[in-house]
PDB file of C-alpha atoms in Angstrom:
ATOM      1  CA  MET A   1      77.832 132.891 109.687  1.00  0.00           C
ATOM      2  CA  ALA A   2      74.222 133.575 108.696  1.00  0.00           C
ATOM      3  CA  GLU A   3      73.898 136.672 110.863  1.00  0.00           C
ATOM      4  CA  HIS A   4      73.941 139.079 107.918  1.00  0.00           C
ATOM      5  CA  LEU A   5      71.158 137.081 106.217  1.00  0.00           C
ATOM      6  CA  ILE A   6      69.041 137.094 109.375  1.00  0.00           C
ATOM      7  CA  GLU A   7      69.743 140.797 109.814  1.00  0.00           C
ATOM      8  CA  GLY A   8      68.473 141.401 106.258  1.00  0.00           C
ATOM      9  CA  MET A   9      65.275 139.500 107.074  1.00  0.00           C
ATOM     10  CA  VAL A  10      64.829 141.498 110.296  1.00  0.00           C
ATOM     11  CA  ASN A  11      65.347 144.781 108.434  1.00  0.00           C
ATOM     12  CA  ALA A  12      62.730 143.785 105.846  1.00  0.00           C
ATOM     13  CA  LEU A  13      60.173 142.789 108.479  1.00  0.00           C
ATOM     14  CA  SER A  14      60.783 145.805 110.718  1.00  0.00           C
ATOM     15  CA  SER A  15      60.023 148.075 107.761  1.00  0.00           C
ATOM     16  CA  LEU A  16      56.390 146.956 108.084  1.00  0.00           C
ATOM     17  CA  PRO A  17      54.087 149.203 110.162  1.00  0.00           C
ATOM     18  CA  GLY A  18      53.699 148.147 113.780  1.00  0.00           C
ATOM     19  CA  ILE A  19      56.623 145.709 113.750  1.00  0.00           C
ATOM     20  CA  GLY A  20      59.634 146.772 115.769  1.00  0.00           C
ATOM     21  CA  ARG A  21      63.013 145.078 115.665  1.00  0.00           C
ATOM     22  CA  LYS A  22      62.233 142.769 118.591  1.00  0.00           C
ATOM     23  CA  SER A  23      59.063 141.505 116.895  1.00  0.00           C
ATOM     24  CA  ALA A  24      60.922 141.256 113.583  1.00  0.00           C
ATOM     25  CA  TYR A  25      63.488 138.964 115.213  1.00  0.00           C
ATOM     26  CA  ARG A  26      60.743 136.739 116.671  1.00  0.00           C
ATOM     27  CA  ILE A  27      58.946 136.523 113.303  1.00  0.00           C
ATOM     28  CA  SER A  28      62.220 135.829 111.480  1.00  0.00           C
ATOM     29  CA  PHE A  29      63.168 132.958 113.770  1.00  0.00           C
ATOM     30  CA  HIS A  30      59.629 131.578 113.597  1.00  0.00           C
ATOM     31  CA  LEU A  31      59.720 131.595 109.793  1.00  0.00           C
ATOM     32  CA  LEU A  32      63.165 129.968 109.738  1.00  0.00           C
ATOM     33  CA  ARG A  33      61.930 127.147 112.004  1.00  0.00           C
ATOM     34  CA  GLN A  34      58.980 126.383 109.726  1.00  0.00           C
ATOM     35  CA  ASP A  35      58.906 123.373 107.472  1.00  0.00           C
ATOM     36  CA  PRO A  36      60.092 124.439 103.976  1.00  0.00           C
ATOM     37  CA  ALA A  37      56.739 123.446 102.424  1.00  0.00           C
ATOM     38  CA  VAL A  38      54.820 125.590 104.922  1.00  0.00           C
ATOM     39  CA  PHE A  39      57.216 128.498 104.452  1.00  0.00           C
ATOM     40  CA  ASN A  40      57.007 128.259 100.647  1.00  0.00           C
ATOM     41  CA  GLY A  41      53.201 128.130 100.852  1.00  0.00           C
ATOM     42  CA  PHE A  42      53.255 131.292 102.959  1.00  0.00           C
ATOM     43  CA  ILE A  43      55.495 133.102 100.461  1.00  0.00           C
ATOM     44  CA  GLN A  44      53.412 131.865  97.507  1.00  0.00           C
ATOM     45  CA  SER A  45      50.193 133.046  99.165  1.00  0.00           C
ATOM     46  CA  LEU A  46      51.633 136.542  99.714  1.00  0.00           C
ATOM     47  CA  SER A  47      52.900 136.680  96.151  1.00  0.00           C
ATOM     48  CA  GLU A  48      49.581 135.529  94.700  1.00  0.00           C
ATOM     49  CA  VAL A  49      47.570 138.097  96.665  1.00  0.00           C
ATOM     50  CA  LYS A  50      49.981 140.894  95.713  1.00  0.00           C
ATOM     51  CA  GLY A  51      49.764 139.866  92.048  1.00  0.00           C
ATOM     52  CA  ARG A  52      45.961 139.686  91.912  1.00  0.00           C
ATOM     53  CA  ILE A  53      44.943 142.733  93.970  1.00  0.00           C
ATOM     54  CA  ARG A  54      44.487 146.027  92.165  1.00  0.00           C
ATOM     55  CA  PHE A  55      42.703 149.285  92.906  1.00  0.00           C
ATOM     56  CA  CYS A  56      39.062 149.797  91.944  1.00  0.00           C
ATOM     57  CA  SER A  57      38.907 152.387  89.167  1.00  0.00           C
ATOM     58  CA  ARG A  58      35.817 153.972  90.756  1.00  0.00           C
ATOM     59  CA  CYS A  59      36.352 154.078  94.524  1.00  0.00           C
ATOM     60  CA  GLY A  60      40.074 153.336  94.834  1.00  0.00           C
ATOM     61  CA  SER A  61      39.681 150.406  97.235  1.00  0.00           C
ATOM     62  CA  TYR A  62      41.265 146.987  96.804  1.00  0.00           C
ATOM     63  CA  SER A  63      39.705 144.799  94.141  1.00  0.00           C
ATOM     64  CA  GLU A  64      40.350 141.785  91.933  1.00  0.00           C
ATOM     65  CA  GLU A  65      38.476 143.388  89.049  1.00  0.00           C
ATOM     66  CA  GLU A  66      38.411 146.795  87.343  1.00  0.00           C
ATOM     67  CA  ILE A  67      35.464 147.813  89.578  1.00  0.00           C
ATOM     68  CA  CYS A  68      35.062 146.301  93.054  1.00  0.00           C
ATOM     69  CA  ASP A  69      32.086 144.303  94.331  1.00  0.00           C
ATOM     70  CA  LEU A  70      30.967 147.112  96.671  1.00  0.00           C
ATOM     71  CA  CYS A  71      30.718 149.602  93.799  1.00  0.00           C
ATOM     72  CA  LEU A  72      28.798 147.098  91.649  1.00  0.00           C
ATOM     73  CA  SER A  73      26.426 145.876  94.362  1.00  0.00           C
ATOM     74  CA  GLU A  74      22.775 146.802  93.809  1.00  0.00           C
ATOM     75  CA  LYS A  75      22.180 146.243  97.534  1.00  0.00           C
ATOM     76  CA  ARG A  76      24.307 149.251  98.502  1.00  0.00           C
ATOM     77  CA  ASP A  77      22.929 152.787  98.857  1.00  0.00           C
ATOM     78  CA  GLY A  78      24.341 154.356  95.704  1.00  0.00           C
ATOM     79  CA  HIS A  79      23.476 157.885  96.855  1.00  0.00           C
ATOM     80  CA  THR A  80      25.780 157.837  99.909  1.00  0.00           C
ATOM     81  CA  VAL A  81      29.576 157.723  99.774  1.00  0.00           C
ATOM     82  CA  CYS A  82      31.928 157.294 102.720  1.00  0.00           C
ATOM     83  CA  VAL A  83      35.291 158.999 102.165  1.00  0.00           C
ATOM     84  CA  VAL A  84      38.266 157.298 103.809  1.00  0.00           C
ATOM     85  CA  GLU A  85      42.004 157.863 103.854  1.00  0.00           C
ATOM     86  CA  GLN A  86      43.278 154.437 102.790  1.00  0.00           C
ATOM     87  CA  PRO A  87      41.834 151.282 101.143  1.00  0.00           C
ATOM     88  CA  GLU A  88      42.157 149.297 104.375  1.00  0.00           C
ATOM     89  CA  ASP A  89      39.765 151.724 106.078  1.00  0.00           C
ATOM     90  CA  VAL A  90      36.992 150.284 103.891  1.00  0.00           C
ATOM     91  CA  PHE A  91      37.501 146.871 105.505  1.00  0.00           C
ATOM     92  CA  PHE A  92      37.399 148.286 109.036  1.00  0.00           C
ATOM     93  CA  ILE A  93      34.143 150.175 108.352  1.00  0.00           C
ATOM     94  CA  GLU A  94      32.612 147.177 106.573  1.00  0.00           C
ATOM     95  CA  ASN A  95      33.366 145.007 109.605  1.00  0.00           C
ATOM     96  CA  THR A  96      31.024 147.172 111.710  1.00  0.00           C
ATOM     97  CA  GLY A  97      28.071 146.256 109.486  1.00  0.00           C
ATOM     98  CA  GLU A  98      26.711 149.782 110.014  1.00  0.00           C
ATOM     99  CA  PHE A  99      27.430 151.498 106.698  1.00  0.00           C
ATOM    100  CA  LYS A 100      25.413 150.462 103.646  1.00  0.00           C
ATOM    101  CA  GLY A 101      26.593 152.977 101.052  1.00  0.00           C
ATOM    102  CA  ARG A 102      29.613 153.078  98.778  1.00  0.00           C
ATOM    103  CA  TYR A 103      33.164 154.319  99.342  1.00  0.00           C
ATOM    104  CA  HIS A 104      35.801 156.694  98.044  1.00  0.00           C
ATOM    105  CA  VAL A 105      39.483 156.333  98.987  1.00  0.00           C
ATOM    106  CA  LEU A 106      41.609 159.494  99.071  1.00  0.00           C
ATOM    107  CA  ASN A 107      44.978 157.690  99.342  1.00  0.00           C
ATOM    108  CA  GLY A 108      46.150 159.915 102.171  1.00  0.00           C
ATOM    109  CA  VAL A 109      45.440 163.208 103.899  1.00  0.00           C
ATOM    110  CA  ILE A 110      46.502 166.805 103.445  1.00  0.00           C
ATOM    111  CA  SER A 111      49.842 167.172 105.229  1.00  0.00           C
ATOM    112  CA  PRO A 112      51.900 170.271 104.362  1.00  0.00           C
ATOM    113  CA  LEU A 113      54.785 169.057 106.536  1.00  0.00           C
ATOM    114  CA  GLU A 114      55.085 165.955 104.353  1.00  0.00           C
ATOM    115  CA  GLY A 115      54.487 167.895 101.151  1.00  0.00           C
ATOM    116  CA  VAL A 116      51.027 166.387 100.546  1.00  0.00           C
ATOM    117  CA  GLY A 117      48.452 168.825  99.217  1.00  0.00           C
ATOM    118  CA  PRO A 118      44.882 168.431  97.949  1.00  0.00           C
ATOM    119  CA  GLN A 119      46.177 167.887  94.407  1.00  0.00           C
ATOM    120  CA  ASP A 120      47.989 164.731  95.601  1.00  0.00           C
ATOM    121  CA  LEU A 121      44.773 163.093  96.817  1.00  0.00           C
ATOM    122  CA  ARG A 122      41.822 161.611  94.909  1.00  0.00           C
ATOM    123  CA  ILE A 123      39.614 164.636  95.622  1.00  0.00           C
ATOM    124  CA  ARG A 124      38.973 165.541  91.972  1.00  0.00           C
ATOM    125  CA  GLU A 125      37.784 161.962  91.378  1.00  0.00           C
ATOM    126  CA  LEU A 126      35.316 162.333  94.270  1.00  0.00           C
ATOM    127  CA  LEU A 127      33.925 165.587  92.900  1.00  0.00           C
ATOM    128  CA  ASN A 128      33.566 163.970  89.478  1.00  0.00           C
ATOM    129  CA  ARG A 129      31.368 161.223  90.984  1.00  0.00           C
ATOM    130  CA  ILE A 130      28.749 163.518  92.550  1.00  0.00           C
ATOM    131  CA  GLU A 131      26.500 164.336  89.591  1.00  0.00           C
ATOM    132  CA  PRO A 132      26.826 161.112  87.537  1.00  0.00           C
ATOM    133  CA  GLU A 133      26.052 158.990  90.602  1.00  0.00           C
ATOM    134  CA  ASN A 134      23.433 161.439  91.935  1.00  0.00           C
ATOM    135  CA  LEU A 135      25.067 161.511  95.366  1.00  0.00           C
ATOM    136  CA  LYS A 136      22.997 162.898  98.234  1.00  0.00           C
ATOM    137  CA  GLU A 137      25.430 162.466 101.141  1.00  0.00           C
ATOM    138  CA  VAL A 138      29.182 162.341 101.590  1.00  0.00           C
ATOM    139  CA  LEU A 139      30.242 160.891 104.946  1.00  0.00           C
ATOM    140  CA  VAL A 140      33.809 161.986 105.700  1.00  0.00           C
ATOM    141  CA  ALA A 141      35.575 159.272 107.721  1.00  0.00           C
ATOM    142  CA  THR A 142      39.119 160.589 107.891  1.00  0.00           C
ATOM    143  CA  ASN A 143      41.017 159.927 111.112  1.00  0.00           C
ATOM    144  CA  PRO A 144      40.556 162.350 114.029  1.00  0.00           C
ATOM    145  CA  THR A 145      44.034 163.850 113.646  1.00  0.00           C
ATOM    146  CA  LEU A 146      45.114 167.350 112.699  1.00  0.00           C
ATOM    147  CA  GLU A 147      45.715 166.159 109.119  1.00  0.00           C
ATOM    148  CA  GLY A 148      42.450 164.203 109.022  1.00  0.00           C
ATOM    149  CA  ASP A 149      40.521 167.220 110.302  1.00  0.00           C
ATOM    150  CA  ALA A 150      42.235 169.534 107.801  1.00  0.00           C
ATOM    151  CA  THR A 151      41.300 167.153 104.998  1.00  0.00           C
ATOM    152  CA  ALA A 152      37.694 166.960 106.244  1.00  0.00           C
ATOM    153  CA  ASP A 153      37.486 170.766 106.364  1.00  0.00           C
ATOM    154  CA  TYR A 154      38.894 171.037 102.843  1.00  0.00           C
ATOM    155  CA  LEU A 155      36.394 168.472 101.529  1.00  0.00           C
ATOM    156  CA  ASN A 156      33.534 170.279 103.248  1.00  0.00           C
ATOM    157  CA  HIS A 157      34.591 173.528 101.571  1.00  0.00           C
ATOM    158  CA  GLN A 158      34.835 171.862  98.143  1.00  0.00           C
ATOM    159  CA  LEU A 159      31.469 170.127  98.509  1.00  0.00           C
ATOM    160  CA  LYS A 160      29.607 173.335  99.385  1.00  0.00           C
ATOM    161  CA  ASN A 161      29.301 173.976  95.644  1.00  0.00           C
ATOM    162  CA  PHE A 162      26.998 170.956  95.352  1.00  0.00           C
ATOM    163  CA  ASN A 163      23.499 170.346  96.669  1.00  0.00           C
ATOM    164  CA  ILE A 164      24.680 167.543  98.914  1.00  0.00           C
ATOM    165  CA  SER A 165      24.742 166.695 102.630  1.00  0.00           C
ATOM    166  CA  VAL A 166      28.259 166.506 104.087  1.00  0.00           C
ATOM    167  CA  THR A 167      28.583 164.592 107.363  1.00  0.00           C
ATOM    168  CA  ARG A 168      31.525 163.549 109.530  1.00  0.00           C
ATOM    169  CA  ILE A 169      31.930 160.455 111.663  1.00  0.00           C
ATOM    170  CA  ALA A 170      31.508 161.190 115.359  1.00  0.00           C
ATOM    171  CA  TYR A 171      34.522 160.687 117.566  1.00  0.00           C
ATOM    172  CA  GLY A 172      35.788 161.362 121.030  1.00  0.00           C
ATOM    173  CA  ILE A 173      36.255 159.210 124.102  1.00  0.00           C
ATOM    174  CA  THR A 174      36.195 155.497 123.301  1.00  0.00           C
ATOM    175  CA  VAL A 175      33.428 153.301 124.645  1.00  0.00           C
ATOM    176  CA  GLY A 176      34.597 151.961 128.001  1.00  0.00           C
ATOM    177  CA  GLY A 177      37.251 154.692 128.275  1.00  0.00           C
ATOM    178  CA  SER A 178      37.524 157.357 130.920  1.00  0.00           C
ATOM    179  CA  ILE A 179      37.862 161.136 130.802  1.00  0.00           C
ATOM    180  CA  GLU A 180      40.989 161.128 132.965  1.00  0.00           C
ATOM    181  CA  LEU A 181      42.856 158.933 130.465  1.00  0.00           C
ATOM    182  CA  ALA A 182      41.787 160.853 127.342  1.00  0.00           C
ATOM    183  CA  ASP A 183      44.343 163.193 125.805  1.00  0.00           C
ATOM    184  CA  GLN A 184      43.490 166.895 125.536  1.00  0.00           C
ATOM    185  CA  TYR A 185      42.851 166.784 121.775  1.00  0.00           C
ATOM    186  CA  THR A 186      40.485 163.794 122.007  1.00  0.00           C
ATOM    187  CA  LEU A 187      38.598 165.252 124.964  1.00  0.00           C
ATOM    188  CA  GLY A 188      38.254 168.607 123.187  1.00  0.00           C
ATOM    189  CA  ARG A 189      36.883 166.913 120.054  1.00  0.00           C
ATOM    190  CA  ALA A 190      34.444 164.901 122.175  1.00  0.00           C
ATOM    191  CA  ILE A 191      33.116 168.114 123.749  1.00  0.00           C
ATOM    192  CA  ARG A 192      32.764 169.834 120.374  1.00  0.00           C
ATOM    193  CA  SER A 193      31.043 166.729 118.905  1.00  0.00           C
ATOM    194  CA  ARG A 194      28.581 166.365 121.787  1.00  0.00           C
ATOM    195  CA  LEU A 195      25.138 164.926 121.069  1.00  0.00           C
ATOM    196  CA  LYS A 196      21.750 166.070 122.346  1.00  0.00           C
ATOM    197  CA  LEU A 197      20.170 163.583 124.762  1.00  0.00           C
TER     198      LEU A 197
END
């Protein structure tokens, strides 16, 4: 029987974020039903992307080259850096079309419970960019979680030694959301982050 092989495939797929066992089974059976040429093309595409993608030596985002296109672009505001937790956050912010500066990826957040401290993140690399790049503003775009807020507070403390503006993305109740459905933490942050009308 092929059950142990299918189970191995399901285990591999369910290790991916956001994919539970039920979804992993559906994906597995879908892939097994595919024409071998289509399936092999899918696997080859994944392998090629994984082999060609590296991390930008300056910002830490995904890149095909030593330094990514966003860091090299003359059209970007080189005096403003947006600090994010993970490389994929760069893509989400870029998709808004609202941010025109450059980026810096921390590769995580401060999380004492998971044994992650400031020394485990790319904070030193950020501080080393400030004077050579003549940065004027650091926009901290960590997630609105306890760990994200702790990381933002730590960065703010570290950046006080520089003549630089430190800002934080606004957050709170989502557009189209309602107060009654917001959790206590989100509603509290929305109140503390209120804007003047």
